PDB file of C-alpha atoms and ligand atoms in Angstrom:
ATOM      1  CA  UNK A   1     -35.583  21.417  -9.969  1.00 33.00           C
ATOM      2  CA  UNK A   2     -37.681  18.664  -7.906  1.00 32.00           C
ATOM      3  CA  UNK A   3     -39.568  21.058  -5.479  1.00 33.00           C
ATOM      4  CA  UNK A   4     -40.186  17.528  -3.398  1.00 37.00           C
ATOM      5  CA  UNK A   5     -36.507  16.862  -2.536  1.00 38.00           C
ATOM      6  CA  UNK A   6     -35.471  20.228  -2.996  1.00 46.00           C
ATOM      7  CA  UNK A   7     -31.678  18.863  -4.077  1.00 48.00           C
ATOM      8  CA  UNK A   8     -29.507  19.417  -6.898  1.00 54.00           C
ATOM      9  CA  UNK A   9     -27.246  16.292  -7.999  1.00 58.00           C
ATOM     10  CA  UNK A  10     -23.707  17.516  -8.919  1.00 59.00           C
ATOM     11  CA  UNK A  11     -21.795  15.137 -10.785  1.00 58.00           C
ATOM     12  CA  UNK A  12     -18.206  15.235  -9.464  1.00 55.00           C
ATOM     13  CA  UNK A  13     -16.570  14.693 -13.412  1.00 45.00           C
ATOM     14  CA  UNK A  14     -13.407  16.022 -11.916  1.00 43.00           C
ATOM     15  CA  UNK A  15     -12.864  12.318  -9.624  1.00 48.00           C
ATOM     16  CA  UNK A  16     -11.903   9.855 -12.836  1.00 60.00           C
ATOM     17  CA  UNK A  17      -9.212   8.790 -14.208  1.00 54.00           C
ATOM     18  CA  UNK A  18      -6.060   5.991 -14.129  1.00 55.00           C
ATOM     19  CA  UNK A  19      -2.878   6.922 -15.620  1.00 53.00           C
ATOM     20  CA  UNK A  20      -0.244   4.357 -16.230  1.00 51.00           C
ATOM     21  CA  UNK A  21       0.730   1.015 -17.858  1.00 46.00           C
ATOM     22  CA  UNK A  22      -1.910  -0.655 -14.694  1.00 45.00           C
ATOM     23  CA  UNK A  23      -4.997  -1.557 -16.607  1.00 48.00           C
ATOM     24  CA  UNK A  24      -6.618  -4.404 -17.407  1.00 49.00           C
ATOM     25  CA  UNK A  25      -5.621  -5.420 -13.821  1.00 53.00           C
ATOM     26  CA  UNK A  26      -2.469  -6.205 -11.717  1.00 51.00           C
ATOM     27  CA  UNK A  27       0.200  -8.788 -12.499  1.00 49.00           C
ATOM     28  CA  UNK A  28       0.484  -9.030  -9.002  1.00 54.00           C
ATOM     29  CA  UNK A  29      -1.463  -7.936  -6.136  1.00 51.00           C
ATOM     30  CA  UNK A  30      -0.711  -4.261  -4.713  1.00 61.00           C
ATOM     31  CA  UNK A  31       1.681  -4.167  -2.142  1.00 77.00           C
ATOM     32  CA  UNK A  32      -0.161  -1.447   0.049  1.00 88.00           C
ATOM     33  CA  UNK A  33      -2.901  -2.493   2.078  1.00 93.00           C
ATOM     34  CA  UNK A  34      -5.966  -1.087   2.727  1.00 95.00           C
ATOM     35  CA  UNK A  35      -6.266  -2.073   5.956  1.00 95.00           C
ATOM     36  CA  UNK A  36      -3.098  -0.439   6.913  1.00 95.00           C
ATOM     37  CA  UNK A  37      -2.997   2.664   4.805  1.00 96.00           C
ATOM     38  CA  UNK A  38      -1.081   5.753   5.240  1.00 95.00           C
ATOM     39  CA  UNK A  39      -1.367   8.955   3.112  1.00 96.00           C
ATOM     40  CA  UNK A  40       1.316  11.829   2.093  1.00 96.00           C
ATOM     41  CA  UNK A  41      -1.249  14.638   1.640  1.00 98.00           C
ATOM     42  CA  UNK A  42       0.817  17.808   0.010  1.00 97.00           C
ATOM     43  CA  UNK A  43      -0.317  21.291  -1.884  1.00 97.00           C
ATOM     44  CA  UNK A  44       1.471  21.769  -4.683  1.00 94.00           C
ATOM     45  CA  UNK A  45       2.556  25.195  -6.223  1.00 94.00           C
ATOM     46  CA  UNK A  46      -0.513  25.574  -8.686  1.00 94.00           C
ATOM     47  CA  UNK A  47      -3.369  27.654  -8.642  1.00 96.00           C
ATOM     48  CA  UNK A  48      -4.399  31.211  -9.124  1.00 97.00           C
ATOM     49  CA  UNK A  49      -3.938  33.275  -5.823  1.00 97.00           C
ATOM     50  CA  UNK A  50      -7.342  32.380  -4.765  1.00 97.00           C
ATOM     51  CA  UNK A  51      -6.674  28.795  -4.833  1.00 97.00           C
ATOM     52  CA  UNK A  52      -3.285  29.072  -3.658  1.00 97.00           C
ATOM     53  CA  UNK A  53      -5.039  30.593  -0.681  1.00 97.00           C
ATOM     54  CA  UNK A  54      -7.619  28.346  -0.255  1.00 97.00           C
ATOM     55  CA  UNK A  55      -5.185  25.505  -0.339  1.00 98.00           C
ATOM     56  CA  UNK A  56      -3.756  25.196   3.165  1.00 98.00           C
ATOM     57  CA  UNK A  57      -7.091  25.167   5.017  1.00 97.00           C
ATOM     58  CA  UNK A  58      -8.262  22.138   2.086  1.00 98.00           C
ATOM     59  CA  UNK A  59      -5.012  20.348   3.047  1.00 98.00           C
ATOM     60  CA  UNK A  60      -5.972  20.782   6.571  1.00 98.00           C
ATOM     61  CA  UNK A  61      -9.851  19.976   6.721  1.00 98.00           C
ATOM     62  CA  UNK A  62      -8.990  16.627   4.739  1.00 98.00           C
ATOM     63  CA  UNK A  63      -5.967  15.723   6.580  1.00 98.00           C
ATOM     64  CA  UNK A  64      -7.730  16.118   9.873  1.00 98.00           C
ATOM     65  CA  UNK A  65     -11.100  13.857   8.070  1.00 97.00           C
ATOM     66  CA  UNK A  66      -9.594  11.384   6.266  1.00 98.00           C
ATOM     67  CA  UNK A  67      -8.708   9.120   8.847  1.00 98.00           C
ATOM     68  CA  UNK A  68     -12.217   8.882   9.845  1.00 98.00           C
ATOM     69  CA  UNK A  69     -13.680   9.400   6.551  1.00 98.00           C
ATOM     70  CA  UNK A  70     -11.575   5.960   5.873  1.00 98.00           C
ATOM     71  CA  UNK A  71     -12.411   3.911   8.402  1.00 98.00           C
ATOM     72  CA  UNK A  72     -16.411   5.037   7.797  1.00 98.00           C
ATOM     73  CA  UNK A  73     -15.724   4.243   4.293  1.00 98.00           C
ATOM     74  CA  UNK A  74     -14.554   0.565   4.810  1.00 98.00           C
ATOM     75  CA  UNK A  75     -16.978   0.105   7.416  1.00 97.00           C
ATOM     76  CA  UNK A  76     -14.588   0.251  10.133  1.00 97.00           C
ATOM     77  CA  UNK A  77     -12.069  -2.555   8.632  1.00 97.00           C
ATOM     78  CA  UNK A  78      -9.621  -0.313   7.237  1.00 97.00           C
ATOM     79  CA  UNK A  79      -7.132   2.281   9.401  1.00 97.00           C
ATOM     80  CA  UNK A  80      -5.832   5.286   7.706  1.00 98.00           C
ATOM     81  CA  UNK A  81      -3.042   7.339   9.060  1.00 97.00           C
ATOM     82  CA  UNK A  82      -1.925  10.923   7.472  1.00 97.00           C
ATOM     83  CA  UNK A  83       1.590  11.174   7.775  1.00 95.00           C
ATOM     84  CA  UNK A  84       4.785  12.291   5.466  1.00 93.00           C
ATOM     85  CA  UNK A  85       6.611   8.985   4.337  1.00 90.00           C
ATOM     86  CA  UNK A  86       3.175   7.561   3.485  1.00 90.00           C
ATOM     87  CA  UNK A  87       2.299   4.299   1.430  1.00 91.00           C
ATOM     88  CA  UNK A  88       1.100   7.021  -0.921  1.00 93.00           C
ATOM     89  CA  UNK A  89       1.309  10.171  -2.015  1.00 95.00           C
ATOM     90  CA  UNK A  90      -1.929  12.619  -2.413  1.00 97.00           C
ATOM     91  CA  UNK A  91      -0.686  15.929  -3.952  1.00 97.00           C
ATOM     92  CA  UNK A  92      -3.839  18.749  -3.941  1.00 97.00           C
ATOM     93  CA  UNK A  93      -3.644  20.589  -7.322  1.00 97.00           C
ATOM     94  CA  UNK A  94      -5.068  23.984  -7.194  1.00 97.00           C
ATOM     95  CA  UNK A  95      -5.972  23.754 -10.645  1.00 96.00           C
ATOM     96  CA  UNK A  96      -8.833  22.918 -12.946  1.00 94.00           C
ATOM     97  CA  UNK A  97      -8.239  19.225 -14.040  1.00 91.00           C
ATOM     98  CA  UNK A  98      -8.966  15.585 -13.987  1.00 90.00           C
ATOM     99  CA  UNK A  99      -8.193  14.083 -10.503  1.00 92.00           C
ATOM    100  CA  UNK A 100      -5.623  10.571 -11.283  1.00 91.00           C
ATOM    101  CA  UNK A 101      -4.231   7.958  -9.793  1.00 91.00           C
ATOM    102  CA  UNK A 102      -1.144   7.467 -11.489  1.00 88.00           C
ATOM    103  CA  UNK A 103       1.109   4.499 -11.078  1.00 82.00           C
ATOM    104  CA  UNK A 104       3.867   2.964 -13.035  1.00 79.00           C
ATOM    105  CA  UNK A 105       5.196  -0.616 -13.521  1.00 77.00           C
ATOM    106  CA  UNK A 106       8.626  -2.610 -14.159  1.00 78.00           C
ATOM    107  CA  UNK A 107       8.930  -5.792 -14.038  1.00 77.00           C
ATOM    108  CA  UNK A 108       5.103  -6.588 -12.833  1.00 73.00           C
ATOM    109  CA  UNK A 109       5.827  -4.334 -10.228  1.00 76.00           C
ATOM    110  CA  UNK A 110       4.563  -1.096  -9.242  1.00 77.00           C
ATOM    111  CA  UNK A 111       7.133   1.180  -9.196  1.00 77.00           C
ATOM    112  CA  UNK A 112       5.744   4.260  -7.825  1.00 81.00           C
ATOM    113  CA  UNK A 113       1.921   5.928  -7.362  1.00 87.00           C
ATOM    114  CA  UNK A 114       0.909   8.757  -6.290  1.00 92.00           C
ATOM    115  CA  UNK A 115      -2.416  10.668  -6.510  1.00 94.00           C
ATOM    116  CA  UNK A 116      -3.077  14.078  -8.139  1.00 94.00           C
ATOM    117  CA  UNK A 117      -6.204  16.260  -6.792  1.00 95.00           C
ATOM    118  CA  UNK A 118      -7.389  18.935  -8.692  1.00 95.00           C
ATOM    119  CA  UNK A 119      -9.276  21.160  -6.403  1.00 96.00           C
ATOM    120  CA  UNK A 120     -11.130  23.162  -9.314  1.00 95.00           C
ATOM    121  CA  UNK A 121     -13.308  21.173 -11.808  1.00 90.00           C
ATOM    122  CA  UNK A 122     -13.895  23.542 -14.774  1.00 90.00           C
ATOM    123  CA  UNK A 123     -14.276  27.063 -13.168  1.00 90.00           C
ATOM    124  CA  UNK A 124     -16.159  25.837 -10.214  1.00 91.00           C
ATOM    125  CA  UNK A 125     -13.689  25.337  -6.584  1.00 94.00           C
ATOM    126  CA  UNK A 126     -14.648  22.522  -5.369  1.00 94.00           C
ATOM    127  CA  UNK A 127     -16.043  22.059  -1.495  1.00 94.00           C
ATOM    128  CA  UNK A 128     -14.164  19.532   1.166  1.00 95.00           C
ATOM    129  CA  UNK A 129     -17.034  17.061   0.671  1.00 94.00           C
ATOM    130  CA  UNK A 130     -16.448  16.859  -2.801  1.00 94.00           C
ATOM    131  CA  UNK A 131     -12.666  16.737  -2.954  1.00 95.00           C
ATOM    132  CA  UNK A 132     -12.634  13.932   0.420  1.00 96.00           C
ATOM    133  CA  UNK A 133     -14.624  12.190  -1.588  1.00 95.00           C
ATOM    134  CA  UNK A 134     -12.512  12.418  -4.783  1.00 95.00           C
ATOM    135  CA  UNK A 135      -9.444  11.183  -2.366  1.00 96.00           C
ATOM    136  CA  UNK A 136     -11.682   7.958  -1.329  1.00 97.00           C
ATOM    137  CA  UNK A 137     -12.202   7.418  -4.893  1.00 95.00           C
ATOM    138  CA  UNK A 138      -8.692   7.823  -6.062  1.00 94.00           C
ATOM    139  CA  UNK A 139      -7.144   5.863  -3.001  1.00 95.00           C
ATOM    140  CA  UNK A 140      -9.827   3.523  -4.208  1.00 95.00           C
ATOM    141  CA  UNK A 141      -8.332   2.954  -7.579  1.00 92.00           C
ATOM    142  CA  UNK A 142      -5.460   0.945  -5.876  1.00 92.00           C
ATOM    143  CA  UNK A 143      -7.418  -2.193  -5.430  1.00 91.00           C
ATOM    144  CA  UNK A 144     -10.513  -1.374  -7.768  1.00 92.00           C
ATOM    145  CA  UNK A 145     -11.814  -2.439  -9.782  1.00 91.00           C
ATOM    146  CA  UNK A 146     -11.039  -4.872 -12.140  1.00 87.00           C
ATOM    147  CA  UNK A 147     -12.714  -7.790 -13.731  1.00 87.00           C
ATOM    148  CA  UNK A 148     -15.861  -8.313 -14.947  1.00 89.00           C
ATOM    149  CA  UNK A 149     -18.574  -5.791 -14.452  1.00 92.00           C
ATOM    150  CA  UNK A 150     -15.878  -2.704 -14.834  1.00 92.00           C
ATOM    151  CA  UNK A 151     -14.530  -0.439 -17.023  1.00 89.00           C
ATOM    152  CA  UNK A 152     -11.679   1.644 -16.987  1.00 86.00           C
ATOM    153  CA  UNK A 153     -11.505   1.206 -12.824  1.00 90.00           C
ATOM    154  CA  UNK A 154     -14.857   2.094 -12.558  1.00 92.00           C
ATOM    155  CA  UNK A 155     -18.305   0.151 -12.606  1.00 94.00           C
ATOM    156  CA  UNK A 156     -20.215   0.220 -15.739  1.00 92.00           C
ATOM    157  CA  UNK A 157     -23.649   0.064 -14.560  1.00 89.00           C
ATOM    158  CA  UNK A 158     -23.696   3.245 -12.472  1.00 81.00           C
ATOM    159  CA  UNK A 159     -26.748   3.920 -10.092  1.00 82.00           C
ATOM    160  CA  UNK A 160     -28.977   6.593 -11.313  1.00 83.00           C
ATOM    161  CA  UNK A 161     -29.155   9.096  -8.861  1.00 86.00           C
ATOM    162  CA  UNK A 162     -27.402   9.422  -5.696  1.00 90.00           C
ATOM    163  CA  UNK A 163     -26.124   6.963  -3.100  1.00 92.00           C
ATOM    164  CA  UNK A 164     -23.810   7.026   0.053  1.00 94.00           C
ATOM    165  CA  UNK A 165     -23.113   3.532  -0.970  1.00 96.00           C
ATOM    166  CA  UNK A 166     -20.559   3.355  -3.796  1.00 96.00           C
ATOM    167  CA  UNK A 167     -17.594   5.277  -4.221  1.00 95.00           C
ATOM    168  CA  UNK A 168     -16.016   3.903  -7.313  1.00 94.00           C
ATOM    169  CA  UNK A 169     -18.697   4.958  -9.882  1.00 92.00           C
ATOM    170  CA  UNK A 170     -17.628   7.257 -13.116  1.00 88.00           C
ATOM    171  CA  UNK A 171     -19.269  10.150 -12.962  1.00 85.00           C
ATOM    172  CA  UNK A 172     -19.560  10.211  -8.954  1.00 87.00           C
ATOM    173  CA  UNK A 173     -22.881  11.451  -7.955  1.00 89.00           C
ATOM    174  CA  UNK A 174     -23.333  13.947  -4.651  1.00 91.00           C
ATOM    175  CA  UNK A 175     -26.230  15.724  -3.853  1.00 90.00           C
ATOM    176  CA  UNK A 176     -26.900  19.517  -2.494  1.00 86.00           C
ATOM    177  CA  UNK A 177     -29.492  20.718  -0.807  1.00 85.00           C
ATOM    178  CA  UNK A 178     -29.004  25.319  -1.721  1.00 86.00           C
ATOM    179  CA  UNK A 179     -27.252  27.200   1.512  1.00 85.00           C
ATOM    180  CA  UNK A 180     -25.618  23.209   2.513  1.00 87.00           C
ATOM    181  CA  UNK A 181     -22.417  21.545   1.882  1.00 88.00           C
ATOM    182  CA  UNK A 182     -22.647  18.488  -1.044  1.00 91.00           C
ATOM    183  CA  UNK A 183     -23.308  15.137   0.286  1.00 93.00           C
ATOM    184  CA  UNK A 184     -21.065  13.084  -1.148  1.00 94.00           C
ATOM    185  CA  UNK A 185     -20.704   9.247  -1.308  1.00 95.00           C
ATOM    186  CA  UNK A 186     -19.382   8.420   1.473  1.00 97.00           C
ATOM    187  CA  UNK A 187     -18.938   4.540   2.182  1.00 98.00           C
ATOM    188  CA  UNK A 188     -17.389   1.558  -0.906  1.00 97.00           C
ATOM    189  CA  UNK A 189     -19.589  -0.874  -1.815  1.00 96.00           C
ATOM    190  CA  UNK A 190     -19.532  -4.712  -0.775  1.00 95.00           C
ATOM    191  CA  UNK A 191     -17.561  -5.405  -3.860  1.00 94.00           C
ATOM    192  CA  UNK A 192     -15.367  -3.213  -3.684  1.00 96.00           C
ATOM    193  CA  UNK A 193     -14.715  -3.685  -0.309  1.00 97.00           C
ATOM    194  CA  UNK A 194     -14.157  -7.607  -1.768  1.00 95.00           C
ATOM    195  CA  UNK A 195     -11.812  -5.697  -4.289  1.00 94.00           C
ATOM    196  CA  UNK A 196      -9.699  -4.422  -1.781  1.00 95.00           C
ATOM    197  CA  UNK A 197      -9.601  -7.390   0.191  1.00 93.00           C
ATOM    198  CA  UNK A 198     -11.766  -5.919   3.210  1.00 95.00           C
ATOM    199  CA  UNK A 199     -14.497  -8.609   2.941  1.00 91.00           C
ATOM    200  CA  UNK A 200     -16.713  -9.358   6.336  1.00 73.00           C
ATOM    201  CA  UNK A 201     -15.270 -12.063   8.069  1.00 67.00           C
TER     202      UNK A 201
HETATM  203 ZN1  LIG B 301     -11.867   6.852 -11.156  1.00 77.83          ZN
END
């Protein structure tokens, strides 16, 4: 370890992934808007008892965030609201596995979507920082990215060490300083704010 900074970079492997018929990019723009967004965020029954324990106050720290932790993360252009019939639906897994959007198509048209959050990445339980910023990413994965530049929804030149700035990077970097809670990032990038149609004025 870097006595000078003192931090350890943990690589969040846990927040990739797309599943469905969406890629290489939308037949026709997604319906939901990430200006107006509201999230169905739901434990499911998995998990060891631990986990299973653990997952009410998760559900709770997040649901009470994310509103904030959304508008920070679109620079104050986007409103999120946590509610049961939301746009989409968020489901916290209390297993070890790789966090998804999934989405499905007929017709051009997506059908359904809803995001699966695994709370434990290998045999490590993941902190709040870490899994909001595995629900930025995901909900990110609507809109982004596509195009030139990308791969697989993600950017393929990732920065090398950590940045606030950037949420739709594969592997996503936080850092930790020992005895804190993992800084994670925290706010998307200009283009993929541009992705999601949240571009300055
Ligand atoms: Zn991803």
């Amino acid at each position: 370890m870097k006595a000078a900074s003192c931090a350890l970079v943990l690589i969040v492997a846990s927040s990739c992934g797309v599943i469905g018929d969406l890629r290489p990019g939308p037949t026709i723009a997604p319906l939901i808007s990430a200006a107006f967004l509201s999230v169905h965020l739901f434990i499911g029954d998995n998990g060891d008892a631990q986990e299973k324990a653990r997952l009410p106050q998760l559900r709770d720290a997040i649901a009470g965030a994310l509103p904030n932790a959304w508008a920070t993360a679109t620079v104050g252009r986007g409103h999120l609201s946590v509610r049961t019939d939301g746009d989409i639906d968020v489901e916290l897994d209390g297993t070890s596995g790789t966090s998804a959007l999934m989405q499905h198509q007929r017709g051009g048209r997506v059908t359904s979507r809803m995001i699966a959050v695994h709370t434990i990445d290998g045999s490590r339980r993941l902190t709040v920082p870490e899994l909001m910023a595995t629900v930025l990413h995901e909900l990110g994965h609507i809109w982004c990215c596509f195009g030139p530049g990308t791969k697989d929804g993600h950017w393929e030149e990732a920065p090398t060490g950590f940045s606030s700035v950037g949420i739709m990077n594969s592997p996503m970097t936080c850092t930790a300083t020992p005895g804190s809670d993992p800084i994670c990032p925290s706010v998307f990038s200009d283009r993929e704010l541009a992705e999601m149609k949240l571009s300055g004025p």
